[in-house]
Short mmCIF file of C-alpha atoms in Angstrom, two decimals:
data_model
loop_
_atom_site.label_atom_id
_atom_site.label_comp_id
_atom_site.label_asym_id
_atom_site.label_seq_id
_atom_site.Cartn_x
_atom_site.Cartn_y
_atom_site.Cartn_z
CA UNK A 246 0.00 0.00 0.00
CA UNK A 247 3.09 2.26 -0.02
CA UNK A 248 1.98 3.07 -3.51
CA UNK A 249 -1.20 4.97 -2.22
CA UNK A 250 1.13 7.74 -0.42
CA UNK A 251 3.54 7.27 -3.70
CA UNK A 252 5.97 6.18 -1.16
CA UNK A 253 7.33 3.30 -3.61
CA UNK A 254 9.73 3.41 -6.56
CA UNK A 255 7.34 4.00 -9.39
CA UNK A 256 6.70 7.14 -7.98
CA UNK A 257 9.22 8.75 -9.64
CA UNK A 258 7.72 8.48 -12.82
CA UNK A 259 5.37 11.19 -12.17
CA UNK A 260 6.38 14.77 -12.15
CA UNK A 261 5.32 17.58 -9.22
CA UNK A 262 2.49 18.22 -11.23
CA UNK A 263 1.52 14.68 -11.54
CA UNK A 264 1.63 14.25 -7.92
CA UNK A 265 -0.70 17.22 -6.88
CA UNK A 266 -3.01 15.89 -9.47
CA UNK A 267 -3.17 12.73 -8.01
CA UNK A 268 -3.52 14.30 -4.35
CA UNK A 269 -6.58 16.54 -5.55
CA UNK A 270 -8.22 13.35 -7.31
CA UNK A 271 -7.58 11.58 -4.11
CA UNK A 272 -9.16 14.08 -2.01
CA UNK A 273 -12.05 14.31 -3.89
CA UNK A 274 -12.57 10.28 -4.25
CA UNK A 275 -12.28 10.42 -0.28
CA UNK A 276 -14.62 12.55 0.43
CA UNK A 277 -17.29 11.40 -2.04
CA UNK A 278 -18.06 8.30 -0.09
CA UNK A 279 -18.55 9.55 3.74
CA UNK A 280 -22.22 11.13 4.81
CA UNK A 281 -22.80 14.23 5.56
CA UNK A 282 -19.73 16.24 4.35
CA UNK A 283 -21.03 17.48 0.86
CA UNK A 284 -19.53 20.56 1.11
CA UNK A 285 -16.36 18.88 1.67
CA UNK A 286 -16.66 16.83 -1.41
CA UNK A 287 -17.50 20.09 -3.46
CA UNK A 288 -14.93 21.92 -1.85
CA UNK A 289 -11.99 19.16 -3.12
CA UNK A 290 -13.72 19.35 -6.93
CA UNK A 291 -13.06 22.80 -6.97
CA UNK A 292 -9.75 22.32 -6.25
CA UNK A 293 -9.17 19.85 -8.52
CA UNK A 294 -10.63 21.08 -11.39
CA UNK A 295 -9.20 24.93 -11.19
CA UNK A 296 -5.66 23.12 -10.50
CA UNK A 297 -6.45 21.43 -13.83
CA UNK A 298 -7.81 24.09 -16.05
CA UNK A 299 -5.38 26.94 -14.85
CA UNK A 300 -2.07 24.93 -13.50
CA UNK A 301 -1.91 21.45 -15.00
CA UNK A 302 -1.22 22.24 -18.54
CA UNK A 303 -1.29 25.43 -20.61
CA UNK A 304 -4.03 27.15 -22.68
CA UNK A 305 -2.00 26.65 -25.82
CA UNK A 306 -2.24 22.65 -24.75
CA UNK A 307 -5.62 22.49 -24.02
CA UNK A 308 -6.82 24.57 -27.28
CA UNK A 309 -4.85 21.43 -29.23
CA UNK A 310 -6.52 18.77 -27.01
CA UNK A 311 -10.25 20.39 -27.54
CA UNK A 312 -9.31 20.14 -31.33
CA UNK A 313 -8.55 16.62 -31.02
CA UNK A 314 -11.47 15.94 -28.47
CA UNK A 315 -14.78 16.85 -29.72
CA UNK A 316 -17.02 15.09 -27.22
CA UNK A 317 -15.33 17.67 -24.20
CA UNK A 318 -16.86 20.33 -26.71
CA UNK A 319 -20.07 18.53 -26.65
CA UNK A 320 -20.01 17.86 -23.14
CA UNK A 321 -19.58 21.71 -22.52
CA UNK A 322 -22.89 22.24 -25.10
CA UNK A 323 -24.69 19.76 -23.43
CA UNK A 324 -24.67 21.67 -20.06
CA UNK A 325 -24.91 25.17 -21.81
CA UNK A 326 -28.23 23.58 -23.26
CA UNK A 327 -29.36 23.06 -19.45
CA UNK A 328 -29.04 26.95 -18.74
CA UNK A 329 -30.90 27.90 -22.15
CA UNK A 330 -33.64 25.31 -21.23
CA UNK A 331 -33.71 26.99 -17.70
CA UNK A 332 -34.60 30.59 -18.57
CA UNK A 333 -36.99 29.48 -21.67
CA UNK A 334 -38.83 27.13 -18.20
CA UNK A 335 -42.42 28.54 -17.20
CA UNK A 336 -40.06 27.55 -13.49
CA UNK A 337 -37.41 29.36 -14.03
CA UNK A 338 -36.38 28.57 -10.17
CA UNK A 339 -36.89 24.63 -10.28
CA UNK A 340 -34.93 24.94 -13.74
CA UNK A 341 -31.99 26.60 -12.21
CA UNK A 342 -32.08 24.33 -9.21
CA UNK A 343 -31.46 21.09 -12.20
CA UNK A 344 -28.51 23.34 -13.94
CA UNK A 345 -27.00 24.02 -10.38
CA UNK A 346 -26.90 20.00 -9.63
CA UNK A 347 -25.86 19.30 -13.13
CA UNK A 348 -23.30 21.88 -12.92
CA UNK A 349 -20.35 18.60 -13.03
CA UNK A 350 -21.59 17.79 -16.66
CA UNK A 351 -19.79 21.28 -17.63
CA UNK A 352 -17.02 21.49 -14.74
CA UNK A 353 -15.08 17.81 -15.25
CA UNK A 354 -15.17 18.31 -19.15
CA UNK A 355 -13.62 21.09 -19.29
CA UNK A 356 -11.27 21.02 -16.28
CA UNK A 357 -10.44 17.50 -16.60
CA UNK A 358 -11.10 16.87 -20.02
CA UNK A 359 -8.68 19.38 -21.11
CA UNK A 360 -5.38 17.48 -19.46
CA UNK A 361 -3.19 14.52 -20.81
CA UNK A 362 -2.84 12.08 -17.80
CA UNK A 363 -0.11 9.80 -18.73
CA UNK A 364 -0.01 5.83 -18.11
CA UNK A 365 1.64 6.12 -15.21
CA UNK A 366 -0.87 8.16 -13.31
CA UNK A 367 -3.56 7.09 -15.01
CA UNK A 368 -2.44 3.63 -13.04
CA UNK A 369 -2.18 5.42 -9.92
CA UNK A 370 -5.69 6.93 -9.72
CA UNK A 371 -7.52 4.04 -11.05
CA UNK A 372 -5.27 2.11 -7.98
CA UNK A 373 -6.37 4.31 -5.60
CA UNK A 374 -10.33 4.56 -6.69
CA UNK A 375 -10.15 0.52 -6.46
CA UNK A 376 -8.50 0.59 -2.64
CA UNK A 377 -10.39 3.44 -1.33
CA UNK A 378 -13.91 2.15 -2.79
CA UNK A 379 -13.23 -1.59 -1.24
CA UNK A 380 -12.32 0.22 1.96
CA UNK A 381 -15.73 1.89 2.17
CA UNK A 382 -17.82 -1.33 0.92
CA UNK A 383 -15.25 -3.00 3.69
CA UNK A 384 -16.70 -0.77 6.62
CA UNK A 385 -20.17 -0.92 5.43
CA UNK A 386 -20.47 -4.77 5.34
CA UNK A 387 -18.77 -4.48 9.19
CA UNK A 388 -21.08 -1.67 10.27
CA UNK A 389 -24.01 -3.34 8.53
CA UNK A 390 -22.97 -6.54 10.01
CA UNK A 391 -22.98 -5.41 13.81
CA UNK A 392 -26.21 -3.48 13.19
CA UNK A 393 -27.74 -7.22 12.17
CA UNK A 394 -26.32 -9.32 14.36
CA UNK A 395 -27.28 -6.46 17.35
CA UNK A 396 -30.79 -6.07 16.22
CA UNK A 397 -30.67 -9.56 14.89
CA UNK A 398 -32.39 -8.82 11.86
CA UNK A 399 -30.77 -10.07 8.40
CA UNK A 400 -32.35 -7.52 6.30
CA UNK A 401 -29.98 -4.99 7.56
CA UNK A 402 -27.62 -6.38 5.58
CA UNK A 403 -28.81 -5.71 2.00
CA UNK A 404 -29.70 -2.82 -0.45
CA UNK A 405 -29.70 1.06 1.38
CA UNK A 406 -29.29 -0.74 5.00
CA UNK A 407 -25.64 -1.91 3.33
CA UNK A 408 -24.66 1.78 2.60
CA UNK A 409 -27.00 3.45 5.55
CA UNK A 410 -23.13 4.09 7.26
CA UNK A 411 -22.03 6.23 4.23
CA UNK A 412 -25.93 7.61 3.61
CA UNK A 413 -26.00 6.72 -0.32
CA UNK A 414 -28.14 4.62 -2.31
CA UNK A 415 -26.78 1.21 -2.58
CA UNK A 416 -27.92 1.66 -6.22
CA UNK A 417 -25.06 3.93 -7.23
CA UNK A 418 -22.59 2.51 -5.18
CA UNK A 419 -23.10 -0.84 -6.80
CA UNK A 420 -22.13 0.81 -10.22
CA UNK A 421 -18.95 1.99 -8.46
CA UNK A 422 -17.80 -1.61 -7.24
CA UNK A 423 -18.38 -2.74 -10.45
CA UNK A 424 -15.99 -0.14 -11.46
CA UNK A 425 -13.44 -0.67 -8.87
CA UNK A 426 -14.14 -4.51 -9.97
CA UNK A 427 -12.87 -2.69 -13.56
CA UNK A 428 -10.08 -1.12 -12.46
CA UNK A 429 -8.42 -3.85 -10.77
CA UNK A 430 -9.36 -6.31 -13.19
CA UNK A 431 -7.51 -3.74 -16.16
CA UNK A 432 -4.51 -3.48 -13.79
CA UNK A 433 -4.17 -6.56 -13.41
CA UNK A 434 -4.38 -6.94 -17.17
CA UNK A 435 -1.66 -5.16 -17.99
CA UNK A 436 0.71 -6.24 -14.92
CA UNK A 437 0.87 -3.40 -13.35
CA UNK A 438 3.58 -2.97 -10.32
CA UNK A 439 0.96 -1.56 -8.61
CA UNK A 440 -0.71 -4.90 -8.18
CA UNK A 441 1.95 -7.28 -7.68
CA UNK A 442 0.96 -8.40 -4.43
CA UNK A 443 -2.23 -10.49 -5.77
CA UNK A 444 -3.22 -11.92 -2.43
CA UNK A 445 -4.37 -7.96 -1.31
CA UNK A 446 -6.24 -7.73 -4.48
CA UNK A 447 -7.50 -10.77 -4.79
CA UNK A 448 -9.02 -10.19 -1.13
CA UNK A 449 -10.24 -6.67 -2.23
CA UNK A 450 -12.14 -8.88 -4.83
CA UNK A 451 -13.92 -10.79 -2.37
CA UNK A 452 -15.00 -7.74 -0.49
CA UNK A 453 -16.47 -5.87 -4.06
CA UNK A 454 -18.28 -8.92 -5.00
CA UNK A 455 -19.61 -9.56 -1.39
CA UNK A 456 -20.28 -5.89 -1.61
CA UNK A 457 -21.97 -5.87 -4.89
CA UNK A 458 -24.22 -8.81 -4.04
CA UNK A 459 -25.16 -7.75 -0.92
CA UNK A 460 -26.47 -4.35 -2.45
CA UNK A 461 -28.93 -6.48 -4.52
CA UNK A 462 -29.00 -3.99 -7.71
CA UNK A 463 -29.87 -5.90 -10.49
CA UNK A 464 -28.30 -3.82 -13.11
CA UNK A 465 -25.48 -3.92 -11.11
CA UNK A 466 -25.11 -7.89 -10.61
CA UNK A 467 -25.75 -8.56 -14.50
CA UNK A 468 -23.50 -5.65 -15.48
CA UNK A 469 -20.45 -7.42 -13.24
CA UNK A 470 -20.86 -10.92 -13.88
CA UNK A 471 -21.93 -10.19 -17.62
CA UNK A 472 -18.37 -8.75 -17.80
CA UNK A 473 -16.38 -11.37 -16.09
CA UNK A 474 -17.94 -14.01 -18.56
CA UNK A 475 -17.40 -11.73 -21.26
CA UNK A 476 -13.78 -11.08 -20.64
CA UNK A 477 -13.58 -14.87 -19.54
CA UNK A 478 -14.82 -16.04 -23.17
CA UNK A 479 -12.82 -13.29 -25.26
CA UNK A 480 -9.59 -14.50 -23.41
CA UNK A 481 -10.26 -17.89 -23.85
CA UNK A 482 -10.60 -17.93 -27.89
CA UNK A 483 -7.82 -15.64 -28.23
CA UNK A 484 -5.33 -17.78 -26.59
CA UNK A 485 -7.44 -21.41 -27.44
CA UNK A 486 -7.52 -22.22 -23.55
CA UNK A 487 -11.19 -24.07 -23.42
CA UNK A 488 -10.10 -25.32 -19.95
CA UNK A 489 -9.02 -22.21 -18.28
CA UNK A 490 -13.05 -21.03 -19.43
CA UNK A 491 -14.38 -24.41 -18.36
CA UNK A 492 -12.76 -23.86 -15.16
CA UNK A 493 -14.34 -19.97 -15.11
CA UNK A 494 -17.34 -20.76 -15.29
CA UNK A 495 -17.66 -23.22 -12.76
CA UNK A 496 -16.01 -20.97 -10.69
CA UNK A 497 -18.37 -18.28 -11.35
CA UNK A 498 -21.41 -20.48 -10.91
CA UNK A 499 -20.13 -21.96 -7.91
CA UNK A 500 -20.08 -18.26 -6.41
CA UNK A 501 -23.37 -17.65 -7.38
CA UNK A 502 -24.58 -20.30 -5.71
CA UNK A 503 -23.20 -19.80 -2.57
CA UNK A 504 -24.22 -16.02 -2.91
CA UNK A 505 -27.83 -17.30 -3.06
CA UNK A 506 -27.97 -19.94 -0.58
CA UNK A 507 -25.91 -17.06 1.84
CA UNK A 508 -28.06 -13.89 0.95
CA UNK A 509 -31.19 -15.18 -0.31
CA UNK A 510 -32.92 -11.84 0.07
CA UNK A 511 -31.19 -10.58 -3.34
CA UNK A 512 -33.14 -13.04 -5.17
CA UNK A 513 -36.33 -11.35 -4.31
CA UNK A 514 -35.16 -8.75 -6.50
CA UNK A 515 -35.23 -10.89 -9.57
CA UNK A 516 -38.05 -12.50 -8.66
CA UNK A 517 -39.92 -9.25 -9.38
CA UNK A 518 -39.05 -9.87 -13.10
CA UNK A 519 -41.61 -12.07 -13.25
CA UNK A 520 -44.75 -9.85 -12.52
CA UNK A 521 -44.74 -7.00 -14.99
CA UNK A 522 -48.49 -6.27 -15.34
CA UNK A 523 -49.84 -3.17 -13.79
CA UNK A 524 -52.53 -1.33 -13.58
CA UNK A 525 -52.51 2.58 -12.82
CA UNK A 526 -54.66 2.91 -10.04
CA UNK A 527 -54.02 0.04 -8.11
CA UNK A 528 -53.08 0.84 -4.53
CA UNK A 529 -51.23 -2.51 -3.59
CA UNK A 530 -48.31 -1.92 -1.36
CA UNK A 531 -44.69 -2.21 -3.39
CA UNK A 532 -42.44 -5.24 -3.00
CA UNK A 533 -39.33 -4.83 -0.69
CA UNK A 534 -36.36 -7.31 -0.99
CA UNK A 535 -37.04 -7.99 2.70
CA UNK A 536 -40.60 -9.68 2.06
CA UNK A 537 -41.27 -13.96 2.35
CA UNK A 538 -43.25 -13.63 -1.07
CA UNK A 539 -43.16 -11.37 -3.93
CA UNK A 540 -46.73 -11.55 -5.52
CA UNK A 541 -48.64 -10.13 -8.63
CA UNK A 542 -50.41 -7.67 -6.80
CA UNK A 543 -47.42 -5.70 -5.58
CA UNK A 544 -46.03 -2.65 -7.57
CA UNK A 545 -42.34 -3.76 -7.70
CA UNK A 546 -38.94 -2.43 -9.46
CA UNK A 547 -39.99 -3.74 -12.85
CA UNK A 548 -43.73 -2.83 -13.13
CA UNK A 549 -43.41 0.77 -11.48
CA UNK A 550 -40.75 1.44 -13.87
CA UNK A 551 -42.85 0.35 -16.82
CA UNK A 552 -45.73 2.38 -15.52
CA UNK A 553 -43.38 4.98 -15.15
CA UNK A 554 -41.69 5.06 -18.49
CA UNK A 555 -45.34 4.55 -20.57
CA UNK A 556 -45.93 8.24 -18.47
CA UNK A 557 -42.55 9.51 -19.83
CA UNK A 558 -43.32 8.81 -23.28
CA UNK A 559 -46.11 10.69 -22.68
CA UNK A 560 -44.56 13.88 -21.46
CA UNK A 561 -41.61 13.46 -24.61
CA UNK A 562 -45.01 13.83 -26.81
CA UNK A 563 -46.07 16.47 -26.10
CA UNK A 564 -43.01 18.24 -27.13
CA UNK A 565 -40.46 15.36 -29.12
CA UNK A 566 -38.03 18.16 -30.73
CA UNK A 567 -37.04 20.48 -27.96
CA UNK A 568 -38.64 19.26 -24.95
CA UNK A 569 -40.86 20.79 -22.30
CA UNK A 570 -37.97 22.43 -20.97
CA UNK A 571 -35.96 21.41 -17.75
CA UNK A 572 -37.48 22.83 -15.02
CA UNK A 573 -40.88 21.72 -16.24
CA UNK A 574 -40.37 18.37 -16.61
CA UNK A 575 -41.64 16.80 -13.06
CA UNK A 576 -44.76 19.17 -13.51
CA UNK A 577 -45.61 18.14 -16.31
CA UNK A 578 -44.84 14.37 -15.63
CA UNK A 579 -47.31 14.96 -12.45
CA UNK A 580 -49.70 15.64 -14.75
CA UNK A 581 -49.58 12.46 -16.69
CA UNK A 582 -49.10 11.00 -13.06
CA UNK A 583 -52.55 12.50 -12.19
CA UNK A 584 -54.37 11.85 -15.76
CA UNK A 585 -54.03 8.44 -15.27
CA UNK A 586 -54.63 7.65 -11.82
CA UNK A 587 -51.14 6.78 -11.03
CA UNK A 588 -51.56 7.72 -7.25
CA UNK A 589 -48.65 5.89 -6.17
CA UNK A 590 -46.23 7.41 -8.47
CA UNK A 591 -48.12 10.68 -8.41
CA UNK A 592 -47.56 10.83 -4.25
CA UNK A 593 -43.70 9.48 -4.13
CA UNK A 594 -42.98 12.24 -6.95
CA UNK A 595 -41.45 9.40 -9.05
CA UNK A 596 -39.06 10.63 -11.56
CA UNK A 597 -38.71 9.07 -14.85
CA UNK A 598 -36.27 6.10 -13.52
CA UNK A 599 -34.64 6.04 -17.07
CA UNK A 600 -31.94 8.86 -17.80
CA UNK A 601 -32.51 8.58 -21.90
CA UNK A 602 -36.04 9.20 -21.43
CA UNK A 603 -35.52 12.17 -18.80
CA UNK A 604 -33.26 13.80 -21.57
CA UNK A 605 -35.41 13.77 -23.99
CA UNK A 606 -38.57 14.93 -22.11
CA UNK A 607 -36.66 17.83 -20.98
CA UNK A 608 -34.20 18.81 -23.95
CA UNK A 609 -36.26 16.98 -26.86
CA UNK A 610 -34.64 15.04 -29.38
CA UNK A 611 -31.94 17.87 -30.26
CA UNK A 612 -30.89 17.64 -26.77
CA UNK A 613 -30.72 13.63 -26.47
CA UNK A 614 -28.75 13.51 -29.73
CA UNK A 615 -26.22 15.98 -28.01
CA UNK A 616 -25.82 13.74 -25.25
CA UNK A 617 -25.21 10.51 -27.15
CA UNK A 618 -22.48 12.09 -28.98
CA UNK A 619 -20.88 13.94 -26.54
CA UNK A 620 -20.82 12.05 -23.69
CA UNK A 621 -21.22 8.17 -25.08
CA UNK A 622 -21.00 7.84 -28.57
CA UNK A 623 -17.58 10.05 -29.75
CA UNK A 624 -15.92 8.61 -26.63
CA UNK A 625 -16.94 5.05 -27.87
CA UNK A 626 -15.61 5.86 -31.26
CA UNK A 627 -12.17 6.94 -29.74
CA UNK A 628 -12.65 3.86 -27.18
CA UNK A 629 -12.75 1.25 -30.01
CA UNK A 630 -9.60 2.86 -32.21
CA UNK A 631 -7.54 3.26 -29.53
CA UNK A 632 -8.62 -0.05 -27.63
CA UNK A 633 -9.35 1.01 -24.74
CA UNK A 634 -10.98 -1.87 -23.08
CA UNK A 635 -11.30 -0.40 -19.49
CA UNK A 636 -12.96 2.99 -20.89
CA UNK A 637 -15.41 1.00 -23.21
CA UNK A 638 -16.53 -1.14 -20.09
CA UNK A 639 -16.89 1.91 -18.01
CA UNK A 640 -19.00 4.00 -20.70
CA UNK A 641 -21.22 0.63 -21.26
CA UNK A 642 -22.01 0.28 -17.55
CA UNK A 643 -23.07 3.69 -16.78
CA UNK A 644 -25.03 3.53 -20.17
CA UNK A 645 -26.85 0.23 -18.95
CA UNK A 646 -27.60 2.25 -15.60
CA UNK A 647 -29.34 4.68 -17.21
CA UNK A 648 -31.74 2.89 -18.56
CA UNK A 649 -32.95 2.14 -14.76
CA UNK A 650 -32.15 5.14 -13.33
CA UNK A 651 -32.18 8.59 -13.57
CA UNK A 652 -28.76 9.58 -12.67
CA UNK A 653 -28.66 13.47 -13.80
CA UNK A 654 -31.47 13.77 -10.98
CA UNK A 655 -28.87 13.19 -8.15
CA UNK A 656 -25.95 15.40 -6.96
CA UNK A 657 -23.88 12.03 -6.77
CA UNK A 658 -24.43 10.72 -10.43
CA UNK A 659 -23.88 13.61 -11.87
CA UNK A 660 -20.30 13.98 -10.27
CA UNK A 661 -19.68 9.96 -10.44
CA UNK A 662 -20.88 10.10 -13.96
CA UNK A 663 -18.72 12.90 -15.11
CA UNK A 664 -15.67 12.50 -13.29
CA UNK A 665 -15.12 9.06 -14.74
CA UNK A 666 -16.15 10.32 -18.82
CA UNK A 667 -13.64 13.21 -18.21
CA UNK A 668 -11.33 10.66 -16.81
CA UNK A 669 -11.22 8.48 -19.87
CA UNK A 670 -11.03 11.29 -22.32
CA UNK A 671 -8.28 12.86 -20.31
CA UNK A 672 -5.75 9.57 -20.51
CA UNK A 673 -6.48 8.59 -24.57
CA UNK A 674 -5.42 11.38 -26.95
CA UNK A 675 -7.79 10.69 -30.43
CA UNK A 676 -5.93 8.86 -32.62
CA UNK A 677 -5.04 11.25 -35.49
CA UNK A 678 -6.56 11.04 -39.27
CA UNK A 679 -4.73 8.67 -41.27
CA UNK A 680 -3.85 6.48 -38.76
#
């Protein structure tokens, strides 16, 4: 771990500059996780990105990289859109109040964004996210633990009880173990010296895939162990080892199955899967994880969604090119909400549990198409020519998440979100025309 306080020999591969970038980006992935310190965590972006946009690297340098980058240009759009959409909003207020917690979509991008992290620190920071996220799944698997076997109630284990210690939804920490997962699994790859003590990261394994099971997101189990098999099978035909995949899979199903016999509540969450059907003005209670039975006449994670997303569609209608602007887009979902009878979403304030759709409602179809360029499909298209394997997994999970959830309408997806996009654009420089 004497690579964490760049205390080992590798360290001097990174210049002053390096360093205090890799401090800042510490900081701020330390005090992300912890409750109740926001201002903290807002306090260390700041930091970070004005040490990147007015120390890291000169103006002249980041003019060539914005050339050369056209998604951080995008990216910049994308949030100038959100201030355009809030003064043409019959709320101006509750439009300025979205643009204020989307303000990360514009300040990574072009902070960030505009820097060349080299492969040495790029192999630092993605060390350090992978220690200092196990560490906080670590404590809340301990805290959660003693708060079960105390109150001797197993449900205190799983889902938001997991992550009550740090106060976040388990739902968004999930996608960051499964990014942690990532970054290990990509040092590894490449043998990093940063990982040459396997038995510590093979433990810090165990812990994210406790962790990630335990937190009983579905997205974020199939994301995972879709991965692993995919990376298992890809490995396998390109260096003709059928065994070494036999012996994957078994492994893989064995852990399954001891994950389900272990934690059985997670299952209820897939379970839900099964009952779809809805009806708008039922009033049946909504499943929990923690229940014996799940049954068709509860509103669970699948049907409320699909209730949900039919009531999107609605609201993306009504106005499909430019949207019914950002700070109208709950009120005008609550009317669809109230149309139909939809009590229970209509008194929970459901958003739209689907960032694509949220987009759209809001910007229209100009503003979705600016977002798919800028902030998944250009960095795909630079992803796949340069081959960069850990950025293409990253960009796939958070776009599989969104599809769920509605990130942009929480201070924490927003940064998560676009700390890790400005991340991967910073280390890849486009490859050039011709090549």
């Amino acid at each position: 771990m004497r690579s964490l306080f760049l205390m080992d020999d590798q360290a001097g591969l990174l210049t002053v500059k390096d360093k205090i970038l890799y401090v800042l980006v510490g900081i701020f992935l330390i005090t992300f996780y912890p409750a109740h310190i926001p201002s903290v965590n807002v306090t260390a972006l700041v930091l970070l990105s004005v040490y990147c946009f007015f120390v890291y690297n000169s103006f002249r340098e980041k003019k060539r990289l914005m050339r050369r980058r056209p998604e951080a240009i995008a990216m910049a759009l994308f949030y100038v859109l959100h201030i355009v959409s809030a003064f043409l909003s019959k709320d101006q207020e509750e439009g300025f109040s979205w643009a204020v917690v989307r303000m990360p979509l514009f300040v990574f991008p072009v902070s960030l964004g505009l820097v060349f992290i080299k492969q040495a620190l790029k192999e630092r920071i993605l060390f350090s996210y992978a220690v200092i996220t196990t560490i906080t799944v670590l404590l809340c698997i301990i805290y959660a633990g003693y708060q079960s076997i105390s109150l001797q109630d197993a449900s205190l284990l799983y889902n938001d009880n997991l992550t009550y210690l740090i106060d976040k939804q388990s739902v968004y920490i999930a996608l960051l173990v499964n990014l942690a997962v990532f970054s290990f699994g990509y040092l590894i790859s490449i043998k990093s010296a940063l990982v040459s003590k396997k038995g510590w990261i093979y433990a810090c394994f165990f812990v994210l895939l406790v962790g990630n099971f335990l937190m009983a997101s579905r997205m974020a189990i199939t994301t995972l162990y879709g991965s692993i098999i995919l990376v298992a099978v890809w490995r396998a035909i390109q260096k003709k080892k059928g065994l070494q995949l036999g012996v994957i899979a078994v492994s893989i199903a064995a852990a399954l199955f001891l994950f389900v016999n272990f934690f059985p509540k997670t299952v209820n969450r897939f379970r839900e899967l099964a009952y779809t059907s809805f009806d708008y003005s039922h009033k049946g209670e909504e499943s929990h994880f923690n229940r014996d039975e799940v049954t068709p006449d509860q509103w669970n994670g699948a049907n409320i969604r699909l209730a949900v997303w039919s009531c999107g569609w609605e609201v993306i209608k009504q106005h499909p090119v430019f949207g019914v602007q950002l700070g109208d887009k709950v009120p005008e979902l609550m009317k669809v909400y109230k149309a139909r009878h939809f009590d229970f979403a209509y008194d929970s304030r459901r958003n739209m549990h689907n960032n694509y759709l949220d987009i759209w409602a809001s910007f229209g179809t100009v503003g979705l198409l600016l977002f798919l360029y800028g902030f998944l499909f250009e960095p795909i298209r630079q992803g796949i020519k340069t081959r960069d394997i850990f950025g293409l997994f990253v960009i796939a999970a958070f776009m599989l998440s969104f599809s769920t959830e509605t990130y942009f309408d929480r201070s924490m997806g927003n940064m998560m979100f676009s700390f890790f996009i400005a991340f991967i654009i910073s280390y890849r420089e486009p490859v050039r025309k011709g090549y």
